[in-house]
Amino acid sequence: MQQDKNINQDPHFMSWKYHTLAGNSYFEKNQIMDSIEHYEIAICEAIMLINMLNSGKAAVAALLASFHNLAELYTQQNEHALSENELTKAYNIINALLLNEQSEEQKEALRRGKSKANFALLQFRHLHHDSLSLKHPCQLNSLTTKQSN
């Protein structure tokens, strides 16, 4: 797809990639606060990419990867509620973007991203249900309810 090829040259994509790699490097060195800072910047860059006209699957994948990196960091720190929160944010942001005017290709990329975000969240909750305090059991039901877009 032409749109995904062009995104590799975008300054936001290059910045996203830089901050993702920096976050990974700091994570490996156990410099958690620096890692979090870079992952959060990567999330902002991914959102900027998605907001570009017809940014396609690559931008949605960048957003999901950014939230998943942050969620994994929190999981490694035994901060399961924070991990769940990051995965929920990914789902909610993609869902909100679907409410905006989008091209059909962009809608399809966002729908796929929404499905992947929902799956990741449900899988996380299944794996970590013992360590999560499910204060809001209806939250899971609202995420699995089919919504029209």
Short mmCIF file of N, CA and C in Angstrom, two decimals:
data_model
loop_
_atom_site.label_atom_id
_atom_site.label_comp_id
_atom_site.label_asym_id
_atom_site.label_seq_id
_atom_site.Cartn_x
_atom_site.Cartn_y
_atom_site.Cartn_z
N MET A 1 0.83 -1.19 0.00
CA MET A 1 0.00 0.00 0.00
C MET A 1 0.87 1.25 0.00
N GLN A 2 0.56 2.17 -0.83
CA GLN A 2 1.34 3.40 -0.97
C GLN A 2 1.38 4.18 0.34
N GLN A 3 0.26 4.26 1.04
CA GLN A 3 0.21 5.07 2.25
C GLN A 3 1.16 4.53 3.31
N ASP A 4 1.29 3.21 3.47
CA ASP A 4 2.18 2.65 4.46
C ASP A 4 3.64 2.84 4.08
N LYS A 5 3.97 2.82 2.78
CA LYS A 5 5.35 3.04 2.35
C LYS A 5 5.77 4.48 2.64
N ASN A 6 4.90 5.43 2.41
CA ASN A 6 5.22 6.83 2.62
C ASN A 6 5.41 7.17 4.09
N ILE A 7 4.78 6.45 4.97
CA ILE A 7 4.84 6.76 6.39
C ILE A 7 6.25 6.59 6.95
N ASN A 8 7.06 5.71 6.35
CA ASN A 8 8.42 5.48 6.82
C ASN A 8 9.30 6.72 6.72
N GLN A 9 8.94 7.64 5.85
CA GLN A 9 9.71 8.87 5.66
C GLN A 9 9.17 10.04 6.49
N ASP A 10 8.06 9.83 7.16
CA ASP A 10 7.43 10.90 7.93
C ASP A 10 8.24 11.20 9.19
N PRO A 11 8.44 12.49 9.52
CA PRO A 11 9.18 12.84 10.73
C PRO A 11 8.56 12.26 12.01
N HIS A 12 7.23 12.17 12.06
CA HIS A 12 6.59 11.59 13.25
C HIS A 12 6.91 10.11 13.36
N PHE A 13 6.98 9.41 12.22
CA PHE A 13 7.33 7.99 12.26
C PHE A 13 8.78 7.81 12.70
N MET A 14 9.67 8.64 12.18
CA MET A 14 11.08 8.53 12.57
C MET A 14 11.25 8.83 14.05
N SER A 15 10.51 9.82 14.55
CA SER A 15 10.55 10.14 15.97
C SER A 15 9.95 9.00 16.79
N TRP A 16 8.83 8.43 16.31
CA TRP A 16 8.22 7.29 17.00
C TRP A 16 9.23 6.14 17.11
N LYS A 17 9.89 5.84 16.01
CA LYS A 17 10.86 4.75 16.00
C LYS A 17 12.02 5.04 16.97
N TYR A 18 12.53 6.26 16.94
CA TYR A 18 13.62 6.65 17.83
C TYR A 18 13.21 6.45 19.29
N HIS A 19 12.05 6.97 19.67
CA HIS A 19 11.61 6.90 21.06
C HIS A 19 11.26 5.47 21.47
N THR A 20 10.75 4.69 20.55
CA THR A 20 10.48 3.29 20.85
C THR A 20 11.78 2.55 21.14
N LEU A 21 12.77 2.73 20.28
CA LEU A 21 14.07 2.07 20.48
C LEU A 21 14.76 2.57 21.75
N ALA A 22 14.66 3.88 22.01
CA ALA A 22 15.25 4.43 23.24
C ALA A 22 14.55 3.85 24.47
N GLY A 23 13.22 3.77 24.41
CA GLY A 23 12.48 3.18 25.52
C GLY A 23 12.88 1.74 25.76
N ASN A 24 13.05 0.98 24.68
CA ASN A 24 13.49 -0.41 24.80
C ASN A 24 14.88 -0.49 25.43
N SER A 25 15.77 0.38 24.99
CA SER A 25 17.14 0.38 25.51
C SER A 25 17.15 0.70 27.01
N TYR A 26 16.41 1.72 27.41
CA TYR A 26 16.35 2.06 28.83
C TYR A 26 15.68 0.95 29.63
N PHE A 27 14.69 0.31 29.06
CA PHE A 27 14.02 -0.80 29.74
C PHE A 27 15.01 -1.94 30.01
N GLU A 28 15.82 -2.27 29.00
CA GLU A 28 16.82 -3.33 29.17
C GLU A 28 17.84 -2.98 30.25
N LYS A 29 18.11 -1.69 30.44
CA LYS A 29 19.06 -1.24 31.45
C LYS A 29 18.39 -1.01 32.80
N ASN A 30 17.10 -1.33 32.87
CA ASN A 30 16.29 -1.17 34.08
C ASN A 30 16.19 0.30 34.51
N GLN A 31 16.24 1.21 33.55
CA GLN A 31 16.04 2.63 33.81
C GLN A 31 14.58 2.94 33.47
N ILE A 32 13.73 2.58 34.40
CA ILE A 32 12.29 2.53 34.17
C ILE A 32 11.69 3.90 33.85
N MET A 33 12.04 4.92 34.61
CA MET A 33 11.43 6.24 34.38
C MET A 33 11.80 6.79 33.00
N ASP A 34 13.05 6.60 32.59
CA ASP A 34 13.46 7.04 31.25
C ASP A 34 12.72 6.25 30.18
N SER A 35 12.55 4.97 30.42
CA SER A 35 11.83 4.13 29.47
C SER A 35 10.38 4.58 29.33
N ILE A 36 9.73 4.83 30.44
CA ILE A 36 8.33 5.29 30.42
C ILE A 36 8.22 6.60 29.64
N GLU A 37 9.15 7.51 29.88
CA GLU A 37 9.11 8.81 29.19
C GLU A 37 9.18 8.62 27.67
N HIS A 38 10.08 7.77 27.21
CA HIS A 38 10.22 7.54 25.77
C HIS A 38 9.00 6.82 25.19
N TYR A 39 8.47 5.85 25.92
CA TYR A 39 7.28 5.16 25.43
C TYR A 39 6.09 6.11 25.33
N GLU A 40 5.96 7.03 26.28
CA GLU A 40 4.85 7.99 26.23
C GLU A 40 5.00 8.96 25.06
N ILE A 41 6.23 9.36 24.77
CA ILE A 41 6.46 10.22 23.60
C ILE A 41 6.13 9.44 22.33
N ALA A 42 6.50 8.17 22.29
CA ALA A 42 6.19 7.32 21.13
C ALA A 42 4.68 7.23 20.92
N ILE A 43 3.92 7.14 21.99
CA ILE A 43 2.45 7.11 21.88
C ILE A 43 1.95 8.40 21.23
N CYS A 44 2.47 9.54 21.68
CA CYS A 44 2.06 10.83 21.09
C CYS A 44 2.40 10.89 19.61
N GLU A 45 3.57 10.42 19.24
CA GLU A 45 3.97 10.43 17.82
C GLU A 45 3.06 9.50 17.00
N ALA A 46 2.71 8.37 17.56
CA ALA A 46 1.82 7.44 16.85
C ALA A 46 0.44 8.06 16.64
N ILE A 47 -0.05 8.78 17.64
CA ILE A 47 -1.34 9.46 17.50
C ILE A 47 -1.26 10.51 16.40
N MET A 48 -0.15 11.23 16.35
CA MET A 48 0.04 12.22 15.28
C MET A 48 0.02 11.53 13.92
N LEU A 49 0.63 10.37 13.82
CA LEU A 49 0.63 9.62 12.56
C LEU A 49 -0.77 9.22 12.15
N ILE A 50 -1.54 8.72 13.10
CA ILE A 50 -2.91 8.29 12.80
C ILE A 50 -3.76 9.46 12.34
N ASN A 51 -3.51 10.62 12.90
CA ASN A 51 -4.30 11.80 12.54
C ASN A 51 -3.95 12.35 11.16
N MET A 52 -2.88 11.85 10.57
CA MET A 52 -2.55 12.24 9.20
C MET A 52 -3.57 11.60 8.26
N LEU A 53 -3.85 12.24 7.18
CA LEU A 53 -4.81 11.73 6.22
C LEU A 53 -4.34 10.38 5.67
N ASN A 54 -5.17 9.35 5.82
CA ASN A 54 -4.90 8.02 5.26
C ASN A 54 -3.55 7.46 5.67
N SER A 55 -3.25 7.47 6.95
CA SER A 55 -1.96 6.97 7.42
C SER A 55 -1.86 5.46 7.37
N GLY A 56 -2.98 4.76 7.41
CA GLY A 56 -2.99 3.31 7.18
C GLY A 56 -2.61 2.45 8.37
N LYS A 57 -2.36 1.18 8.03
CA LYS A 57 -2.10 0.16 9.04
C LYS A 57 -0.85 0.43 9.85
N ALA A 58 0.18 0.99 9.22
CA ALA A 58 1.45 1.20 9.92
C ALA A 58 1.28 2.13 11.12
N ALA A 59 0.49 3.17 10.98
CA ALA A 59 0.28 4.11 12.08
C ALA A 59 -0.50 3.46 13.22
N VAL A 60 -1.50 2.67 12.88
CA VAL A 60 -2.28 1.97 13.90
C VAL A 60 -1.40 0.95 14.61
N ALA A 61 -0.57 0.24 13.85
CA ALA A 61 0.36 -0.72 14.45
C ALA A 61 1.34 -0.02 15.38
N ALA A 62 1.80 1.16 15.00
CA ALA A 62 2.72 1.92 15.84
C ALA A 62 2.05 2.29 17.16
N LEU A 63 0.80 2.72 17.09
CA LEU A 63 0.07 3.07 18.31
C LEU A 63 -0.08 1.86 19.22
N LEU A 64 -0.50 0.74 18.66
CA LEU A 64 -0.67 -0.47 19.47
C LEU A 64 0.65 -0.91 20.08
N ALA A 65 1.72 -0.89 19.30
CA ALA A 65 3.03 -1.29 19.81
C ALA A 65 3.47 -0.39 20.96
N SER A 66 3.20 0.89 20.84
CA SER A 66 3.60 1.83 21.89
C SER A 66 2.88 1.54 23.20
N PHE A 67 1.58 1.35 23.13
CA PHE A 67 0.83 1.03 24.34
C PHE A 67 1.23 -0.34 24.90
N HIS A 68 1.49 -1.29 24.03
CA HIS A 68 1.88 -2.62 24.49
C HIS A 68 3.25 -2.59 25.16
N ASN A 69 4.16 -1.78 24.63
CA ASN A 69 5.47 -1.64 25.27
C ASN A 69 5.32 -1.11 26.69
N LEU A 70 4.51 -0.09 26.85
CA LEU A 70 4.30 0.49 28.17
C LEU A 70 3.58 -0.50 29.09
N ALA A 71 2.61 -1.21 28.56
CA ALA A 71 1.91 -2.22 29.36
C ALA A 71 2.86 -3.33 29.80
N GLU A 72 3.73 -3.76 28.91
CA GLU A 72 4.71 -4.80 29.25
C GLU A 72 5.67 -4.32 30.33
N LEU A 73 6.10 -3.08 30.22
CA LEU A 73 6.97 -2.51 31.25
C LEU A 73 6.28 -2.58 32.61
N TYR A 74 5.03 -2.13 32.67
CA TYR A 74 4.31 -2.16 33.94
C TYR A 74 4.08 -3.59 34.43
N THR A 75 3.85 -4.51 33.53
CA THR A 75 3.68 -5.91 33.93
C THR A 75 4.97 -6.43 34.57
N GLN A 76 6.10 -6.11 33.95
CA GLN A 76 7.39 -6.54 34.50
C GLN A 76 7.65 -5.94 35.88
N GLN A 77 7.03 -4.80 36.15
CA GLN A 77 7.17 -4.14 37.46
C GLN A 77 6.06 -4.58 38.42
N ASN A 78 5.28 -5.58 38.03
CA ASN A 78 4.14 -6.07 38.81
C ASN A 78 3.11 -4.98 39.09
N GLU A 79 2.96 -4.09 38.16
CA GLU A 79 1.95 -3.03 38.23
C GLU A 79 0.84 -3.38 37.24
N HIS A 80 0.11 -4.44 37.55
CA HIS A 80 -0.87 -4.98 36.61
C HIS A 80 -2.02 -4.02 36.32
N ALA A 81 -2.42 -3.25 37.31
CA ALA A 81 -3.51 -2.29 37.07
C ALA A 81 -3.07 -1.22 36.07
N LEU A 82 -1.81 -0.80 36.16
CA LEU A 82 -1.30 0.19 35.20
C LEU A 82 -1.18 -0.42 33.81
N SER A 83 -0.80 -1.69 33.74
CA SER A 83 -0.74 -2.38 32.45
C SER A 83 -2.11 -2.44 31.81
N GLU A 84 -3.08 -2.84 32.60
CA GLU A 84 -4.45 -2.91 32.10
C GLU A 84 -4.93 -1.54 31.63
N ASN A 85 -4.57 -0.51 32.37
CA ASN A 85 -4.95 0.85 32.01
C ASN A 85 -4.39 1.25 30.65
N GLU A 86 -3.15 0.91 30.37
CA GLU A 86 -2.53 1.25 29.08
C GLU A 86 -3.22 0.51 27.93
N LEU A 87 -3.53 -0.76 28.15
CA LEU A 87 -4.22 -1.53 27.11
C LEU A 87 -5.63 -0.99 26.87
N THR A 88 -6.28 -0.55 27.94
CA THR A 88 -7.61 0.04 27.82
C THR A 88 -7.54 1.37 27.06
N LYS A 89 -6.50 2.16 27.34
CA LYS A 89 -6.34 3.43 26.62
C LYS A 89 -6.17 3.19 25.13
N ALA A 90 -5.39 2.19 24.76
CA ALA A 90 -5.21 1.89 23.33
C ALA A 90 -6.55 1.60 22.68
N TYR A 91 -7.34 0.76 23.32
CA TYR A 91 -8.67 0.42 22.79
C TYR A 91 -9.55 1.67 22.68
N ASN A 92 -9.57 2.47 23.73
CA ASN A 92 -10.44 3.65 23.76
C ASN A 92 -10.04 4.70 22.73
N ILE A 93 -8.75 4.89 22.55
CA ILE A 93 -8.29 5.88 21.55
C ILE A 93 -8.68 5.44 20.15
N ILE A 94 -8.45 4.17 19.85
CA ILE A 94 -8.82 3.68 18.51
C ILE A 94 -10.33 3.76 18.32
N ASN A 95 -11.08 3.41 19.33
CA ASN A 95 -12.54 3.49 19.24
C ASN A 95 -12.98 4.94 18.99
N ALA A 96 -12.36 5.88 19.68
CA ALA A 96 -12.71 7.30 19.49
C ALA A 96 -12.34 7.77 18.08
N LEU A 97 -11.21 7.31 17.57
CA LEU A 97 -10.80 7.70 16.22
C LEU A 97 -11.78 7.18 15.17
N LEU A 98 -12.39 6.05 15.44
CA LEU A 98 -13.39 5.52 14.51
C LEU A 98 -14.63 6.40 14.41
N LEU A 99 -14.85 7.23 15.40
CA LEU A 99 -16.00 8.13 15.38
C LEU A 99 -15.75 9.33 14.47
N ASN A 100 -14.48 9.60 14.16
CA ASN A 100 -14.13 10.71 13.27
C ASN A 100 -14.34 10.32 11.82
N GLU A 101 -14.40 11.31 10.97
CA GLU A 101 -14.50 11.08 9.52
C GLU A 101 -13.20 10.45 9.05
N GLN A 102 -13.30 9.29 8.42
CA GLN A 102 -12.12 8.55 7.96
C GLN A 102 -12.38 8.01 6.56
N SER A 103 -11.31 7.77 5.82
CA SER A 103 -11.45 7.06 4.55
C SER A 103 -11.79 5.61 4.86
N GLU A 104 -12.26 4.88 3.87
CA GLU A 104 -12.59 3.46 4.09
C GLU A 104 -11.36 2.66 4.49
N GLU A 105 -10.22 2.95 3.85
CA GLU A 105 -8.98 2.24 4.20
C GLU A 105 -8.57 2.53 5.64
N GLN A 106 -8.70 3.78 6.05
CA GLN A 106 -8.34 4.15 7.41
C GLN A 106 -9.30 3.50 8.41
N LYS A 107 -10.58 3.49 8.08
CA LYS A 107 -11.56 2.83 8.95
C LYS A 107 -11.21 1.36 9.13
N GLU A 108 -10.85 0.70 8.03
CA GLU A 108 -10.49 -0.72 8.10
C GLU A 108 -9.25 -0.93 8.97
N ALA A 109 -8.25 -0.07 8.82
CA ALA A 109 -7.05 -0.18 9.65
C ALA A 109 -7.39 0.02 11.12
N LEU A 110 -8.26 0.98 11.40
CA LEU A 110 -8.67 1.24 12.78
C LEU A 110 -9.52 0.09 13.34
N ARG A 111 -10.40 -0.48 12.51
CA ARG A 111 -11.20 -1.62 12.97
C ARG A 111 -10.31 -2.80 13.33
N ARG A 112 -9.32 -3.07 12.50
CA ARG A 112 -8.37 -4.15 12.81
C ARG A 112 -7.61 -3.85 14.09
N GLY A 113 -7.19 -2.60 14.22
CA GLY A 113 -6.49 -2.20 15.44
C GLY A 113 -7.36 -2.33 16.67
N LYS A 114 -8.63 -1.96 16.53
CA LYS A 114 -9.58 -2.08 17.64
C LYS A 114 -9.73 -3.53 18.06
N SER A 115 -9.83 -4.41 17.08
CA SER A 115 -9.96 -5.84 17.37
C SER A 115 -8.71 -6.36 18.08
N LYS A 116 -7.54 -5.96 17.61
CA LYS A 116 -6.29 -6.40 18.24
C LYS A 116 -6.16 -5.84 19.65
N ALA A 117 -6.54 -4.58 19.84
CA ALA A 117 -6.48 -3.97 21.16
C ALA A 117 -7.43 -4.67 22.13
N ASN A 118 -8.62 -4.99 21.65
CA ASN A 118 -9.60 -5.69 22.48
C ASN A 118 -9.09 -7.08 22.86
N PHE A 119 -8.51 -7.79 21.89
CA PHE A 119 -7.98 -9.12 22.16
C PHE A 119 -6.85 -9.05 23.19
N ALA A 120 -5.94 -8.08 23.03
CA ALA A 120 -4.83 -7.94 23.97
C ALA A 120 -5.33 -7.65 25.38
N LEU A 121 -6.35 -6.81 25.48
CA LEU A 121 -6.91 -6.47 26.79
C LEU A 121 -7.58 -7.68 27.43
N LEU A 122 -8.38 -8.39 26.66
CA LEU A 122 -9.05 -9.58 27.20
C LEU A 122 -8.04 -10.66 27.59
N GLN A 123 -7.02 -10.84 26.77
CA GLN A 123 -5.99 -11.83 27.07
C GLN A 123 -5.24 -11.44 28.35
N PHE A 124 -4.91 -10.17 28.48
CA PHE A 124 -4.22 -9.69 29.68
C PHE A 124 -5.08 -9.94 30.91
N ARG A 125 -6.35 -9.61 30.83
CA ARG A 125 -7.24 -9.82 31.97
C ARG A 125 -7.36 -11.29 32.32
N HIS A 126 -7.37 -12.14 31.32
CA HIS A 126 -7.44 -13.58 31.57
C HIS A 126 -6.18 -14.06 32.28
N LEU A 127 -5.02 -13.61 31.82
CA LEU A 127 -3.75 -14.06 32.39
C LEU A 127 -3.49 -13.49 33.78
N HIS A 128 -4.00 -12.31 34.07
CA HIS A 128 -3.67 -11.61 35.31
C HIS A 128 -4.89 -11.36 36.19
N HIS A 129 -5.95 -12.14 35.99
CA HIS A 129 -7.18 -11.86 36.74
C HIS A 129 -6.98 -11.96 38.25
N ASP A 130 -6.04 -12.79 38.71
CA ASP A 130 -5.81 -12.91 40.15
C ASP A 130 -5.18 -11.66 40.75
N SER A 131 -4.38 -10.95 39.96
CA SER A 131 -3.69 -9.78 40.49
C SER A 131 -4.43 -8.47 40.23
N LEU A 132 -5.52 -8.54 39.48
CA LEU A 132 -6.31 -7.34 39.20
C LEU A 132 -7.49 -7.28 40.16
N SER A 133 -7.74 -6.10 40.67
CA SER A 133 -8.95 -5.93 41.47
C SER A 133 -10.02 -5.43 40.52
N LEU A 134 -10.90 -6.31 40.12
CA LEU A 134 -11.95 -5.94 39.15
C LEU A 134 -13.07 -5.21 39.88
N LYS A 135 -12.82 -3.94 40.11
CA LYS A 135 -13.81 -3.11 40.80
C LYS A 135 -15.01 -2.84 39.90
N HIS A 136 -14.77 -2.89 38.60
CA HIS A 136 -15.81 -2.58 37.64
C HIS A 136 -16.00 -3.76 36.69
N PRO A 137 -16.68 -4.81 37.12
CA PRO A 137 -16.83 -5.98 36.25
C PRO A 137 -17.60 -5.68 34.97
N CYS A 138 -18.38 -4.63 34.94
CA CYS A 138 -19.12 -4.28 33.72
C CYS A 138 -18.19 -3.75 32.64
N GLN A 139 -17.01 -3.31 33.03
CA GLN A 139 -16.07 -2.76 32.06
C GLN A 139 -15.72 -3.79 31.00
N LEU A 140 -15.51 -5.02 31.39
CA LEU A 140 -15.19 -6.07 30.44
C LEU A 140 -16.35 -6.28 29.47
N ASN A 141 -17.56 -6.26 29.99
CA ASN A 141 -18.72 -6.46 29.13
C ASN A 141 -18.87 -5.33 28.12
N SER A 142 -18.57 -4.11 28.53
CA SER A 142 -18.72 -2.99 27.60
C SER A 142 -17.70 -3.08 26.47
N LEU A 143 -16.55 -3.67 26.73
CA LEU A 143 -15.54 -3.80 25.69
C LEU A 143 -15.87 -4.91 24.71
N THR A 144 -16.60 -5.90 25.16
CA THR A 144 -16.91 -7.02 24.28
C THR A 144 -18.23 -6.84 23.55
N THR A 145 -18.99 -5.84 23.94
CA THR A 145 -20.25 -5.57 23.27
C THR A 145 -19.97 -4.99 21.90
N LYS A 146 -20.59 -5.55 20.89
CA LYS A 146 -20.38 -5.05 19.52
C LYS A 146 -20.99 -3.67 19.40
N GLN A 147 -20.17 -2.74 18.87
CA GLN A 147 -20.63 -1.38 18.68
C GLN A 147 -20.69 -1.09 17.20
N SER A 148 -21.67 -0.32 16.80
CA SER A 148 -21.73 0.08 15.39
C SER A 148 -20.91 1.34 15.20
N ASN A 149 -20.20 1.40 14.09
CA ASN A 149 -19.33 2.56 13.82
C ASN A 149 -19.81 3.28 12.60
#
